[in-house]
XYZ file of C-alpha atoms in Angstrom:
90
model
C 73.727 121.367 121.397
C 72.500 121.754 124.975
C 75.178 122.440 127.530
C 74.583 121.619 131.174
C 76.226 120.625 134.395
C 76.833 116.949 135.015
C 77.953 115.189 138.164
C 81.012 116.686 139.819
C 80.601 120.057 138.093
C 81.867 118.519 134.866
C 80.493 120.132 131.694
C 78.233 117.859 129.681
C 77.205 118.489 126.071
C 74.138 116.602 124.954
C 74.049 115.372 121.369
C 71.011 113.711 119.859
C 71.572 111.092 117.187
C 69.167 109.093 115.052
C 69.846 105.397 114.653
C 68.251 102.878 112.346
C 66.332 100.102 114.072
C 69.063 97.613 113.178
C 71.877 99.775 114.623
C 69.829 100.552 117.738
C 69.230 96.835 118.277
C 72.982 96.152 118.016
C 73.739 98.980 120.453
C 71.165 97.734 122.960
C 72.384 94.145 122.783
C 75.997 95.198 123.241
C 74.975 97.481 126.127
C 73.217 94.591 127.877
C 76.220 92.321 127.397
C 78.494 95.035 128.869
C 76.054 95.881 131.702
C 75.836 99.507 130.508
C 73.048 101.817 129.441
C 72.845 102.282 125.655
C 73.483 106.039 125.952
C 76.571 105.459 128.092
C 77.895 102.902 125.626
C 77.193 105.192 122.657
C 79.138 107.970 124.378
C 82.042 105.604 124.993
C 82.024 104.513 121.351
C 82.118 108.146 120.181
C 84.948 108.908 122.604
C 87.022 105.952 121.403
C 86.415 106.934 117.769
C 87.455 110.542 118.344
C 90.668 109.379 120.016
C 91.624 107.069 117.147
C 93.778 108.872 114.526
C 93.275 106.095 111.956
C 89.478 106.336 112.264
C 89.599 110.149 112.034
C 91.731 109.966 108.883
C 89.417 107.371 107.331
C 86.331 109.510 107.999
C 87.940 112.596 106.496
C 89.111 110.724 103.400
C 85.634 109.288 102.857
C 83.447 112.277 103.767
C 85.783 115.293 103.796
C 84.719 117.918 101.273
C 87.063 120.840 101.912
C 90.753 120.483 102.741
C 90.586 123.834 104.558
C 88.531 122.176 107.306
C 90.590 119.001 107.604
C 91.822 118.367 111.135
C 95.104 116.764 112.057
C 95.075 114.753 115.278
C 98.128 115.593 117.393
C 99.018 114.167 120.796
C 99.459 116.916 123.398
C 102.951 116.646 124.891
C 101.904 117.551 128.457
C 98.582 115.747 128.864
C 98.992 112.956 126.307
C 95.491 113.790 125.059
C 94.704 113.791 121.342
C 93.868 117.325 120.138
C 92.721 118.500 116.710
C 94.547 121.191 114.797
C 93.452 122.609 111.463
C 95.312 121.503 108.361
C 97.962 124.140 107.568
C 98.194 123.148 103.890
C 94.725 124.310 102.876
């Protein structure tokens, strides 16, 4: 993970992903229809997924190996932001 400075002194973490040709084609077509760059749209999709408790639970049920590492999404009372806490019942 490469960490750098983005616009407005906001921290940016770069993540490289590999997509199949079919998924890349879908991403590019959706990006064109939304007038966005594919990388911007992919970042938005990841952000929406990480802020969706149902999606997080589904991923962990399907791919989770160790209960000790399971995260529980909790809404922060002050900011309203979804934060991850480790599962206490490991």
